[in-house]
Structure formats: C-alpha cells, structure tokens
mmCIF file of C-alpha atoms and ligand atoms in Angstrom:
data_model
loop_
_atom_site.group_PDB
_atom_site.id
_atom_site.type_symbol
_atom_site.label_atom_id
_atom_site.label_comp_id
_atom_site.label_asym_id
_atom_site.label_seq_id
_atom_site.Cartn_x
_atom_site.Cartn_y
_atom_site.Cartn_z
ATOM 1 C CA UNK A 1 -16.517 -16.437 27.923
ATOM 2 C CA UNK A 2 -19.140 -19.139 28.060
ATOM 3 C CA UNK A 3 -18.085 -22.779 28.022
ATOM 4 C CA UNK A 4 -19.562 -23.257 24.584
ATOM 5 C CA UNK A 5 -17.297 -20.569 23.305
ATOM 6 C CA UNK A 6 -14.404 -22.926 23.548
ATOM 7 C CA UNK A 7 -14.950 -24.590 20.260
ATOM 8 C CA UNK A 8 -14.300 -21.332 18.213
ATOM 9 C CA UNK A 9 -10.912 -20.827 19.927
ATOM 10 C CA UNK A 10 -7.602 -22.661 19.216
ATOM 11 C CA UNK A 11 -4.148 -22.654 20.687
ATOM 12 C CA UNK A 12 -2.316 -19.711 19.035
ATOM 13 C CA UNK A 13 0.898 -21.640 18.615
ATOM 14 C CA UNK A 14 -0.089 -25.058 17.354
ATOM 15 C CA UNK A 15 -3.904 -24.503 16.482
ATOM 16 C CA UNK A 16 -4.737 -27.604 18.652
ATOM 17 C CA UNK A 17 -8.174 -27.584 20.577
ATOM 18 C CA UNK A 18 -7.866 -26.043 24.052
ATOM 19 C CA UNK A 19 -9.562 -27.218 27.169
ATOM 20 C CA UNK A 20 -10.759 -25.427 30.371
ATOM 21 C CA UNK A 21 -8.250 -26.166 32.857
ATOM 22 C CA UNK A 22 -9.465 -24.110 35.694
ATOM 23 C CA UNK A 23 -12.456 -22.056 36.680
ATOM 24 C CA UNK A 24 -11.897 -19.715 39.564
ATOM 25 C CA UNK A 25 -15.072 -17.879 39.201
ATOM 26 C CA UNK A 26 -18.171 -18.258 37.160
ATOM 27 C CA UNK A 27 -20.930 -15.739 36.965
ATOM 28 C CA UNK A 28 -24.278 -16.113 35.098
ATOM 29 C CA UNK A 29 -22.974 -19.186 33.165
ATOM 30 C CA UNK A 30 -19.973 -17.215 32.120
ATOM 31 C CA UNK A 31 -16.282 -17.923 33.190
ATOM 32 C CA UNK A 32 -15.090 -14.738 34.792
ATOM 33 C CA UNK A 33 -11.723 -15.974 35.921
ATOM 34 C CA UNK A 34 -9.997 -19.250 35.098
ATOM 35 C CA UNK A 35 -7.511 -20.621 32.522
ATOM 36 C CA UNK A 36 -7.554 -22.604 29.190
ATOM 37 C CA UNK A 37 -4.783 -24.962 28.285
ATOM 38 C CA UNK A 38 -3.372 -26.564 25.170
ATOM 39 C CA UNK A 39 -2.698 -30.375 25.686
ATOM 40 C CA UNK A 40 -0.186 -30.327 22.957
ATOM 41 C CA UNK A 41 1.983 -27.436 24.006
ATOM 42 C CA UNK A 42 1.049 -27.573 27.663
ATOM 43 C CA UNK A 43 0.775 -23.716 27.521
ATOM 44 C CA UNK A 44 -1.840 -22.089 29.793
ATOM 45 C CA UNK A 45 -4.042 -18.891 28.887
ATOM 46 C CA UNK A 46 -5.685 -16.986 31.543
ATOM 47 C CA UNK A 47 -9.263 -15.839 31.405
ATOM 48 C CA UNK A 48 -9.619 -12.535 33.095
ATOM 49 C CA UNK A 49 -12.819 -10.304 33.343
ATOM 50 C CA UNK A 50 -14.556 -12.924 31.156
ATOM 51 C CA UNK A 51 -11.963 -12.555 28.246
ATOM 52 C CA UNK A 52 -9.487 -15.270 27.384
ATOM 53 C CA UNK A 53 -5.905 -13.693 27.080
ATOM 54 C CA UNK A 54 -3.379 -14.959 24.733
ATOM 55 C CA UNK A 55 -0.942 -12.149 24.869
ATOM 56 C CA UNK A 56 0.734 -10.114 27.727
ATOM 57 C CA UNK A 57 -1.711 -7.527 29.078
ATOM 58 C CA UNK A 58 0.871 -4.783 28.536
ATOM 59 C CA UNK A 59 2.269 -4.433 24.950
ATOM 60 C CA UNK A 60 2.826 -1.955 22.175
ATOM 61 C CA UNK A 61 -0.977 -1.339 21.831
ATOM 62 C CA UNK A 62 -1.333 0.042 25.287
ATOM 63 C CA UNK A 63 -2.349 3.381 23.932
ATOM 64 C CA UNK A 64 -5.227 1.838 22.025
ATOM 65 C CA UNK A 65 -6.346 0.141 25.295
ATOM 66 C CA UNK A 66 -6.530 3.726 26.840
ATOM 67 C CA UNK A 67 -8.108 5.121 23.719
ATOM 68 C CA UNK A 68 -10.866 2.699 23.648
ATOM 69 C CA UNK A 69 -11.366 2.681 27.359
ATOM 70 C CA UNK A 70 -12.014 6.524 27.280
ATOM 71 C CA UNK A 71 -13.942 6.451 24.117
ATOM 72 C CA UNK A 72 -15.632 3.158 24.521
ATOM 73 C CA UNK A 73 -18.732 4.266 22.868
ATOM 74 C CA UNK A 74 -17.726 7.588 20.978
ATOM 75 C CA UNK A 75 -18.027 5.947 17.626
ATOM 76 C CA UNK A 76 -20.984 3.627 18.238
ATOM 77 C CA UNK A 77 -23.948 4.295 16.134
ATOM 78 C CA UNK A 78 -26.064 3.326 19.194
ATOM 79 C CA UNK A 79 -24.527 6.193 21.003
ATOM 80 C CA UNK A 80 -24.263 8.883 18.265
ATOM 81 C CA UNK A 81 -27.743 8.029 16.719
ATOM 82 C CA UNK A 82 -26.149 8.494 13.455
ATOM 83 C CA UNK A 83 -25.417 5.358 11.153
ATOM 84 C CA UNK A 84 -21.705 6.231 10.477
ATOM 85 C CA UNK A 85 -20.362 2.780 11.504
ATOM 86 C CA UNK A 86 -23.146 0.766 9.907
ATOM 87 C CA UNK A 87 -22.640 2.624 6.637
ATOM 88 C CA UNK A 88 -18.993 1.976 6.648
ATOM 89 C CA UNK A 89 -19.334 -1.607 7.701
ATOM 90 C CA UNK A 90 -21.705 -2.500 4.865
ATOM 91 C CA UNK A 91 -20.339 -0.335 2.159
ATOM 92 C CA UNK A 92 -16.864 -1.523 2.879
ATOM 93 C CA UNK A 93 -17.394 -5.200 3.268
ATOM 94 C CA UNK A 94 -20.145 -5.386 0.641
ATOM 95 C CA UNK A 95 -21.554 -8.192 2.636
ATOM 96 C CA UNK A 96 -25.265 -8.897 2.953
ATOM 97 C CA UNK A 97 -27.101 -7.757 5.957
ATOM 98 C CA UNK A 98 -28.183 -11.316 6.735
ATOM 99 C CA UNK A 99 -25.279 -13.640 7.489
ATOM 100 C CA UNK A 100 -27.033 -16.171 9.826
ATOM 101 C CA UNK A 101 -25.310 -19.364 9.906
ATOM 102 C CA UNK A 102 -21.877 -17.811 9.066
ATOM 103 C CA UNK A 103 -18.686 -17.426 11.039
ATOM 104 C CA UNK A 104 -16.738 -13.906 11.128
ATOM 105 C CA UNK A 105 -13.307 -13.331 12.359
ATOM 106 C CA UNK A 106 -12.809 -9.754 13.190
ATOM 107 C CA UNK A 107 -9.057 -8.943 13.839
ATOM 108 C CA UNK A 108 -8.207 -5.646 15.643
ATOM 109 C CA UNK A 109 -11.689 -4.983 16.865
ATOM 110 C CA UNK A 110 -10.794 -1.930 19.054
ATOM 111 C CA UNK A 111 -13.737 -0.742 21.143
ATOM 112 C CA UNK A 112 -16.028 -2.867 18.926
ATOM 113 C CA UNK A 113 -18.015 -0.507 16.918
ATOM 114 C CA UNK A 114 -17.755 -2.848 13.948
ATOM 115 C CA UNK A 115 -18.389 -5.847 16.174
ATOM 116 C CA UNK A 116 -21.836 -4.278 16.839
ATOM 117 C CA UNK A 117 -22.380 -4.197 13.137
ATOM 118 C CA UNK A 118 -21.150 -7.665 12.420
ATOM 119 C CA UNK A 119 -23.275 -8.973 15.219
ATOM 120 C CA UNK A 120 -26.230 -7.358 13.566
ATOM 121 C CA UNK A 121 -26.033 -9.789 10.790
ATOM 122 C CA UNK A 122 -26.912 -12.782 12.849
ATOM 123 C CA UNK A 123 -23.381 -14.565 12.096
ATOM 124 C CA UNK A 124 -21.193 -15.742 15.002
ATOM 125 C CA UNK A 125 -18.301 -13.171 15.525
ATOM 126 C CA UNK A 126 -15.023 -13.980 16.968
ATOM 127 C CA UNK A 127 -13.457 -10.505 17.814
ATOM 128 C CA UNK A 128 -9.838 -10.299 18.589
ATOM 129 C CA UNK A 129 -7.622 -7.352 19.672
ATOM 130 C CA UNK A 130 -4.145 -7.073 20.921
ATOM 131 C CA UNK A 131 -4.958 -4.344 23.422
ATOM 132 C CA UNK A 132 -6.953 -3.899 26.639
ATOM 133 C CA UNK A 133 -9.700 -2.539 24.237
ATOM 134 C CA UNK A 134 -11.206 -5.959 24.466
ATOM 135 C CA UNK A 135 -12.536 -4.948 27.825
ATOM 136 C CA UNK A 136 -14.560 -2.060 26.240
ATOM 137 C CA UNK A 137 -15.780 -4.293 23.455
ATOM 138 C CA UNK A 138 -16.827 -6.939 25.989
ATOM 139 C CA UNK A 139 -18.799 -4.252 27.886
ATOM 140 C CA UNK A 140 -20.822 -3.453 24.819
ATOM 141 C CA UNK A 141 -21.023 -6.620 23.007
ATOM 142 C CA UNK A 142 -19.908 -9.388 25.280
ATOM 143 C CA UNK A 143 -23.530 -10.284 26.314
ATOM 144 C CA UNK A 144 -24.564 -10.816 22.786
ATOM 145 C CA UNK A 145 -25.061 -14.552 22.237
ATOM 146 C CA UNK A 146 -23.290 -14.565 18.825
ATOM 147 C CA UNK A 147 -19.930 -12.620 19.926
ATOM 148 C CA UNK A 148 -16.893 -14.231 21.309
ATOM 149 C CA UNK A 149 -14.102 -11.781 22.363
ATOM 150 C CA UNK A 150 -10.412 -12.637 23.013
ATOM 151 C CA UNK A 151 -7.159 -10.796 23.556
ATOM 152 C CA UNK A 152 -4.760 -12.052 20.863
ATOM 153 C CA UNK A 153 -2.196 -11.094 18.311
ATOM 154 C CA UNK A 154 -2.629 -11.073 14.548
ATOM 155 C CA UNK A 155 0.645 -12.951 14.251
ATOM 156 C CA UNK A 156 -0.567 -15.818 16.358
ATOM 157 C CA UNK A 157 -4.411 -15.710 16.282
ATOM 158 C CA UNK A 158 -6.127 -18.084 18.801
ATOM 159 C CA UNK A 159 -8.324 -19.632 16.217
ATOM 160 C CA UNK A 160 -8.179 -22.407 13.594
ATOM 161 C CA UNK A 161 -7.037 -22.172 10.068
ATOM 162 C CA UNK A 162 -9.538 -22.453 7.352
ATOM 163 C CA UNK A 163 -12.361 -21.991 9.769
ATOM 164 C CA UNK A 164 -14.178 -18.669 8.983
ATOM 165 C CA UNK A 165 -16.471 -17.647 6.150
ATOM 166 C CA UNK A 166 -15.278 -14.092 6.399
ATOM 167 C CA UNK A 167 -12.415 -12.153 7.813
ATOM 168 C CA UNK A 168 -12.570 -8.432 8.659
ATOM 169 C CA UNK A 169 -9.508 -6.384 9.537
ATOM 170 C CA UNK A 170 -10.184 -2.677 9.394
ATOM 171 C CA UNK A 171 -8.224 0.204 10.878
ATOM 172 C CA UNK A 172 -5.539 -2.017 11.891
ATOM 173 C CA UNK A 173 -2.762 -3.136 9.491
ATOM 174 C CA UNK A 174 -0.900 0.258 9.480
ATOM 175 C CA UNK A 175 -0.720 -0.045 13.370
ATOM 176 C CA UNK A 176 0.993 -3.460 13.312
ATOM 177 C CA UNK A 177 4.982 -3.730 13.197
ATOM 178 C CA UNK A 178 4.892 -5.364 9.883
ATOM 179 C CA UNK A 179 1.807 -4.682 7.825
ATOM 180 C CA UNK A 180 2.548 -7.195 5.059
ATOM 181 C CA UNK A 181 3.228 -9.922 7.378
ATOM 182 C CA UNK A 182 0.066 -9.159 9.234
ATOM 183 C CA UNK A 183 -1.878 -9.124 5.947
ATOM 184 C CA UNK A 184 -0.495 -12.492 4.944
ATOM 185 C CA UNK A 185 -1.749 -14.126 8.208
ATOM 186 C CA UNK A 186 -5.356 -13.311 7.403
ATOM 187 C CA UNK A 187 -6.149 -15.579 4.450
ATOM 188 C CA UNK A 188 -5.075 -18.521 6.270
ATOM 189 C CA UNK A 189 -8.001 -18.330 8.617
ATOM 190 C CA UNK A 190 -10.604 -18.168 5.784
ATOM 191 C CA UNK A 191 -12.488 -21.203 4.384
ATOM 192 C CA UNK A 192 -12.171 -21.818 0.736
ATOM 193 C CA UNK A 193 -14.611 -19.492 -0.995
ATOM 194 C CA UNK A 194 -14.710 -17.093 1.864
ATOM 195 C CA UNK A 195 -14.227 -13.389 1.900
ATOM 196 C CA UNK A 196 -11.375 -11.171 3.247
ATOM 197 C CA UNK A 197 -11.911 -7.441 3.699
ATOM 198 C CA UNK A 198 -9.106 -4.963 4.925
ATOM 199 C CA UNK A 199 -8.334 -1.383 4.864
ATOM 200 C CA UNK A 200 -5.176 0.504 5.462
ATOM 201 C CA UNK A 201 -3.903 4.185 5.501
ATOM 202 C CA UNK A 202 -2.779 5.303 1.940
ATOM 203 C CA UNK A 203 0.706 6.472 1.248
ATOM 204 C CA UNK A 204 0.444 9.098 -1.542
ATOM 205 C CA UNK A 205 4.105 9.513 -1.935
ATOM 206 C CA UNK A 206 5.277 13.107 -1.530
ATOM 207 C CA UNK A 207 2.110 14.036 0.174
ATOM 208 C CA UNK A 208 3.071 12.073 3.198
ATOM 209 C CA UNK A 209 5.819 14.729 3.691
ATOM 210 C CA UNK A 210 3.172 17.370 4.293
ATOM 211 C CA UNK A 211 1.188 15.331 6.783
ATOM 212 C CA UNK A 212 2.017 17.173 9.993
ATOM 213 C CA UNK A 213 1.207 14.148 12.243
ATOM 214 C CA UNK A 214 4.276 12.384 10.906
ATOM 215 C CA UNK A 215 6.407 15.466 12.026
ATOM 216 C CA UNK A 216 5.398 15.131 15.625
ATOM 217 C CA UNK A 217 4.840 11.405 15.919
ATOM 218 C CA UNK A 218 8.594 10.657 16.601
ATOM 219 C CA UNK A 219 7.957 12.377 20.018
ATOM 220 C CA UNK A 220 4.332 11.654 20.711
ATOM 221 C CA UNK A 221 4.408 7.992 20.011
ATOM 222 C CA UNK A 222 7.075 7.599 22.799
ATOM 223 C CA UNK A 223 5.130 9.472 25.408
ATOM 224 C CA UNK A 224 3.109 8.007 28.123
ATOM 225 C CA UNK A 225 -0.371 7.361 26.755
ATOM 226 C CA UNK A 226 -2.181 9.057 29.833
ATOM 227 C CA UNK A 227 -0.129 12.179 29.613
ATOM 228 C CA UNK A 228 -0.465 12.387 25.847
ATOM 229 C CA UNK A 229 -4.222 11.813 26.073
ATOM 230 C CA UNK A 230 -4.442 14.768 28.514
ATOM 231 C CA UNK A 231 -2.413 17.026 26.313
ATOM 232 C CA UNK A 232 -4.489 16.145 23.226
ATOM 233 C CA UNK A 233 -7.677 16.779 25.043
ATOM 234 C CA UNK A 234 -6.568 20.208 26.400
ATOM 235 C CA UNK A 235 -5.111 21.037 22.884
ATOM 236 C CA UNK A 236 -8.485 20.113 21.193
ATOM 237 C CA UNK A 237 -10.499 22.077 23.883
ATOM 238 C CA UNK A 238 -8.235 25.074 23.439
ATOM 239 C CA UNK A 239 -8.370 25.208 19.594
ATOM 240 C CA UNK A 240 -11.917 24.219 19.256
ATOM 241 C CA UNK A 241 -13.409 27.695 18.941
ATOM 242 C CA UNK A 242 -10.632 28.736 16.605
ATOM 243 C CA UNK A 243 -10.919 25.650 14.518
ATOM 244 C CA UNK A 244 -14.643 26.268 14.006
ATOM 245 C CA UNK A 245 -13.682 29.565 12.551
ATOM 246 C CA UNK A 246 -10.883 28.050 10.260
ATOM 247 C CA UNK A 247 -13.266 25.404 9.100
ATOM 248 C CA UNK A 248 -15.450 28.021 7.431
ATOM 249 C CA UNK A 249 -12.385 29.193 5.188
ATOM 250 C CA UNK A 250 -13.574 28.156 1.756
ATOM 251 C CA UNK A 251 -11.871 24.986 0.156
ATOM 252 C CA UNK A 252 -8.926 24.801 2.536
ATOM 253 C CA UNK A 253 -10.330 25.366 6.062
ATOM 254 C CA UNK A 254 -10.795 21.695 6.816
ATOM 255 C CA UNK A 255 -7.265 20.784 5.519
ATOM 256 C CA UNK A 256 -5.766 23.620 7.779
ATOM 257 C CA UNK A 257 -7.444 22.114 10.831
ATOM 258 C CA UNK A 258 -6.164 18.612 10.121
ATOM 259 C CA UNK A 259 -2.710 20.102 9.541
ATOM 260 C CA UNK A 260 -3.105 21.662 12.937
ATOM 261 C CA UNK A 261 -3.782 18.202 14.297
ATOM 262 C CA UNK A 262 -7.525 18.840 14.847
ATOM 263 C CA UNK A 263 -9.462 15.831 13.521
ATOM 264 C CA UNK A 264 -12.184 18.041 12.088
ATOM 265 C CA UNK A 265 -15.318 16.090 11.020
ATOM 266 C CA UNK A 266 -17.559 19.094 10.625
ATOM 267 C CA UNK A 267 -19.639 18.895 7.486
ATOM 268 C CA UNK A 268 -18.563 15.253 6.999
ATOM 269 C CA UNK A 269 -20.619 13.667 9.701
ATOM 270 C CA UNK A 270 -23.933 14.953 10.985
ATOM 271 C CA UNK A 271 -22.961 14.973 14.647
ATOM 272 C CA UNK A 272 -23.820 17.521 17.417
ATOM 273 C CA UNK A 273 -21.136 20.151 18.466
ATOM 274 C CA UNK A 274 -20.336 18.007 21.510
ATOM 275 C CA UNK A 275 -19.877 14.803 19.649
ATOM 276 C CA UNK A 276 -17.751 16.438 16.887
ATOM 277 C CA UNK A 277 -15.367 17.593 19.772
ATOM 278 C CA UNK A 278 -15.444 14.158 21.349
ATOM 279 C CA UNK A 279 -14.376 12.563 17.906
ATOM 280 C CA UNK A 280 -11.802 15.224 17.440
ATOM 281 C CA UNK A 281 -10.112 14.268 20.823
ATOM 282 C CA UNK A 282 -10.321 10.676 20.041
ATOM 283 C CA UNK A 283 -8.856 11.001 16.574
ATOM 284 C CA UNK A 284 -6.231 13.546 17.526
ATOM 285 C CA UNK A 285 -4.926 11.049 20.118
ATOM 286 C CA UNK A 286 -5.469 8.222 17.484
ATOM 287 C CA UNK A 287 -3.053 10.010 15.066
ATOM 288 C CA UNK A 288 -0.359 10.698 17.582
ATOM 289 C CA UNK A 289 -0.212 7.837 20.021
ATOM 290 C CA UNK A 290 0.123 4.578 17.946
ATOM 291 C CA UNK A 291 3.558 2.873 18.168
ATOM 292 C CA UNK A 292 3.302 1.992 14.490
ATOM 293 C CA UNK A 293 1.611 3.872 11.640
ATOM 294 C CA UNK A 294 2.884 2.639 8.298
ATOM 295 C CA UNK A 295 0.667 3.825 5.416
ATOM 296 C CA UNK A 296 0.845 1.932 2.042
ATOM 297 C CA UNK A 297 0.560 2.627 -1.599
ATOM 298 C CA UNK A 298 -2.297 1.368 -3.710
ATOM 299 C CA UNK A 299 0.179 -0.738 -5.869
ATOM 300 C CA UNK A 300 1.683 -2.345 -2.752
ATOM 301 C CA UNK A 301 -1.709 -3.441 -1.518
ATOM 302 C CA UNK A 302 -2.485 -4.796 -5.107
ATOM 303 C CA UNK A 303 0.630 -6.748 -4.787
ATOM 304 C CA UNK A 304 -0.155 -8.239 -1.319
ATOM 305 C CA UNK A 305 -3.568 -9.459 -2.726
ATOM 306 C CA UNK A 306 -1.791 -10.984 -5.873
ATOM 307 C CA UNK A 307 0.738 -12.800 -3.533
ATOM 308 C CA UNK A 308 -2.029 -14.064 -1.356
ATOM 309 C CA UNK A 309 -3.603 -15.616 -4.504
ATOM 310 C CA UNK A 310 -7.148 -14.309 -3.884
ATOM 311 C CA UNK A 311 -9.917 -14.222 -6.410
ATOM 312 C CA UNK A 312 -12.291 -11.313 -7.357
ATOM 313 C CA UNK A 313 -9.796 -8.887 -5.826
ATOM 314 C CA UNK A 314 -10.821 -5.284 -5.572
ATOM 315 C CA UNK A 315 -8.378 -2.900 -4.238
ATOM 316 C CA UNK A 316 -9.466 0.751 -4.366
ATOM 317 C CA UNK A 317 -9.095 4.170 -2.628
ATOM 318 C CA UNK A 318 -11.935 4.307 -0.087
ATOM 319 C CA UNK A 319 -12.582 4.132 3.648
ATOM 320 C CA UNK A 320 -9.554 4.758 5.732
ATOM 321 C CA UNK A 321 -7.374 5.371 2.741
ATOM 322 C CA UNK A 322 -7.342 1.968 0.798
ATOM 323 C CA UNK A 323 -9.901 -0.824 1.069
ATOM 324 C CA UNK A 324 -9.322 -4.290 -0.384
ATOM 325 C CA UNK A 325 -11.577 -7.229 -0.833
ATOM 326 C CA UNK A 326 -10.886 -10.739 -2.040
ATOM 327 C CA UNK A 327 -12.264 -14.272 -2.072
ATOM 328 C CA UNK A 328 -10.085 -17.319 -1.090
ATOM 329 C CA UNK A 329 -9.714 -19.626 -3.967
ATOM 330 C CA UNK A 330 -11.546 -23.143 -3.650
ATOM 331 C CA UNK A 331 -8.397 -24.967 -4.411
ATOM 332 C CA UNK A 332 -6.164 -22.984 -1.989
ATOM 333 C CA UNK A 333 -4.935 -24.917 1.041
ATOM 334 C CA UNK A 334 -4.114 -22.645 4.063
HETATM 335 C C1 SAM B 1 -7.426 2.212 15.111
HETATM 336 S S1 SAM B 1 -7.832 0.884 15.978
HETATM 337 C C2 SAM B 1 -9.132 0.318 15.041
HETATM 338 C C3 SAM B 1 -10.245 -0.577 15.836
HETATM 339 C C4 SAM B 1 -11.515 -0.842 15.011
HETATM 340 N N1 SAM B 1 -11.265 -1.912 13.980
HETATM 341 C C5 SAM B 1 -12.123 0.319 14.389
HETATM 342 O O1 SAM B 1 -11.932 0.588 13.262
HETATM 343 O O2 SAM B 1 -12.785 1.041 15.172
HETATM 344 C C6 SAM B 1 -6.575 -0.458 15.735
HETATM 345 C C7 SAM B 1 -6.653 -1.549 16.553
HETATM 346 O O3 SAM B 1 -5.683 -2.556 16.192
HETATM 347 C C8 SAM B 1 -5.207 -3.260 17.263
HETATM 348 N N2 SAM B 1 -4.026 -3.861 16.920
HETATM 349 C C9 SAM B 1 -2.805 -3.474 16.846
HETATM 350 N N3 SAM B 1 -1.858 -4.385 16.682
HETATM 351 C C10 SAM B 1 -2.516 -5.626 16.676
HETATM 352 C C11 SAM B 1 -2.128 -6.948 16.671
HETATM 353 N N4 SAM B 1 -0.894 -7.339 16.329
HETATM 354 N N5 SAM B 1 -2.995 -7.880 16.736
HETATM 355 C C12 SAM B 1 -4.305 -7.594 16.862
HETATM 356 N N6 SAM B 1 -4.760 -6.281 17.032
HETATM 357 C C13 SAM B 1 -3.875 -5.274 16.792
HETATM 358 C C14 SAM B 1 -5.137 -2.158 18.258
HETATM 359 O O4 SAM B 1 -5.057 -2.686 19.551
HETATM 360 C C15 SAM B 1 -6.336 -1.257 17.956
HETATM 361 O O5 SAM B 1 -7.524 -1.633 18.945
#
C-alpha cells in the first residue's frame, strides 16, 4: 500500500482512523512490510507483501486463496480477449462507464477480474477479500493508482461507515457463513443516495436436490484444497473428450455435463478450447471446495432488501442466480 491509501482504511473493530506504526520495507514508494495501528483499540495490523491484513492469513476461505492463485488471470478479459467480465460488471451493476470522483467498495474481490472493470471507470476502488486471493488481485491491479487492496472480513470491514458511493459484492454472499448477516453489513458502508449491487446463488426449491454438487460437497469441502484441486484437474482432463461429445446431445447435453460436475461453458462463451477447459477446471473446483455454499430464494433476497430499507430495489434472476440492486435512502443513518 501507499502511504496515501491510509485515509481509505479504518480500524475494523471501532472504525477509528489508523496510523502507520512501522515500516520495515518500502519499495517504489509502497510499503511492502510494516504495520498499521488503531490508537483507540491499540490493535496492530500487519502489512505483508504490500497488502494490509486485517484477518488471520489462514481461514475458512483457504480454498479460494488457492483457486485464485492457480487461476489468477483465467477469467480476466485482458487474458481471454473476450469481454465476459466487462459485460457482466456493467450489465449487473447498471453503473455508468465513467465514475471518476466516486469511491467504490468491492467486497470479496477474489482474483480481481471485477476490480479490473471497476478500476476502468476512473473511480477509486477499495477491494477487500478474506482469502489470500488478495495477492493475485494485487499482482494484477495493485499498481493501478486508483486501487487499494486489503485482506479483510465482510463482518468487520476495515473501512468507514457511510463512506462509499457504491458497494459491490458479487459471487460472495453464498460463500459466507451467514449470508443474511453478511448482506446486512453492506448498506452500512454506503453514503446516503449511494448504490448497492449484490448477487447470490439461487435456491429453486426441489431443484437443489438434483444439483449433484450438493451430493458430493459434504466430502469435498472437507478435503485438503491442494489435493482436491489435483483431483478436479485430473477429472476434467479425463472427462474432457467425453464431455465434448455429451455437449452435442440436443437440449440436455450441457445439463448432463454440469450434472457430471464438468463446468461446461461451450456455446455460452466464445472461448478457445484450451480456455474452456481452464474455466472448467476452475469452476469444477469452485463448485466443490468452498466451506460454505448457501443458495437463497428470490423471495428471501427481496425480504433482505426490504429489511435493509433500500430504495429503487430490483431483485431478479440473473447473473450468478439472483442479482439485487438498491439505493441507500437519503435519510437513513448507518
Ligand atoms: C467465488 S469468489 C468470487 C470472487 C469475485 N467476486 C468474482 O466474482 O470473480 C468468492 C470470494 O468471496 C471471498 N469471501 C468469502 N468469505 C468472505 C468474507 N467473510 N469476507 C470477505 N470475502 C469473503 C472468498 O475469499 C472469495 O475470493
């Protein structure tokens, strides 16, 4: 982090301003190793590899750290040459392309493919993730003048309340221990009149029973992530020729592949054969490894938005299952 990034961060517990307590190593005007401190709580937070850390390095999201280390760029448009992340970011947020002068908080940024998109708007982005994925995000976006990356927890975000024009949390809520509690944290950080965008896996009732990933997850989510990743990779490699054949079965081919736990994006995304396989390995692991995977119904998400007392609410089936947008009311305090 740069010294001037400090003003965008706050103590995760009491929201007080932090100060730079120690700089052990500074490279190109960036603090590579050191620590931040809260004068009120007296709590210290390490800066490791340029990234301030507000949570233990090892936690329930370890699998995500591995996922985004091994697939750091797999879903980046700048790597695939196809505008999949750009399309999803702007269609899902409905935000304008130019957000210069605005502040965006991204919660659960993973490898940072949407950080790249948010940064393209000219806004200042504070991107936070619980896992070591912050390292991959930093490698791609950390040098951008408008991106600040920190390792933190949705339940105790290291930023101030009522501070951001926009908050983005996509692909994340279902992977937290208490999705509703996680959701309820997010509006606190938005300025009055600011925008919240989330998405979450959809629970379509009885159909969940036929989703085969939930049959094997009780075992796979407990496996060592490295071992599970190797198994997923070998499995996709082995199944790939067969899945190509299955995909050609009219109407049901793609569904059969997903039921066989092959994340089959053929025909959906215009990617080369190698990239399709890379996406399949990533998403097969992504289905099986997370400690938490709690899809929600459309009505439940509508209820959360109502309870959060947001305006202009739109909750619909869309990207990732269900997408939700709302505006924080002008008279709402925290
Ligand atoms: C499926 S990834 C999505 C990453 C990115 N938003 C995307 O769509 O490419 C889910 C991310 O949520 C993060 N996450 C899980 N629990 C979290 C928490 N309590 N606080 C912040 N991030 C969390 C994980 O570490 C992981 O990187």
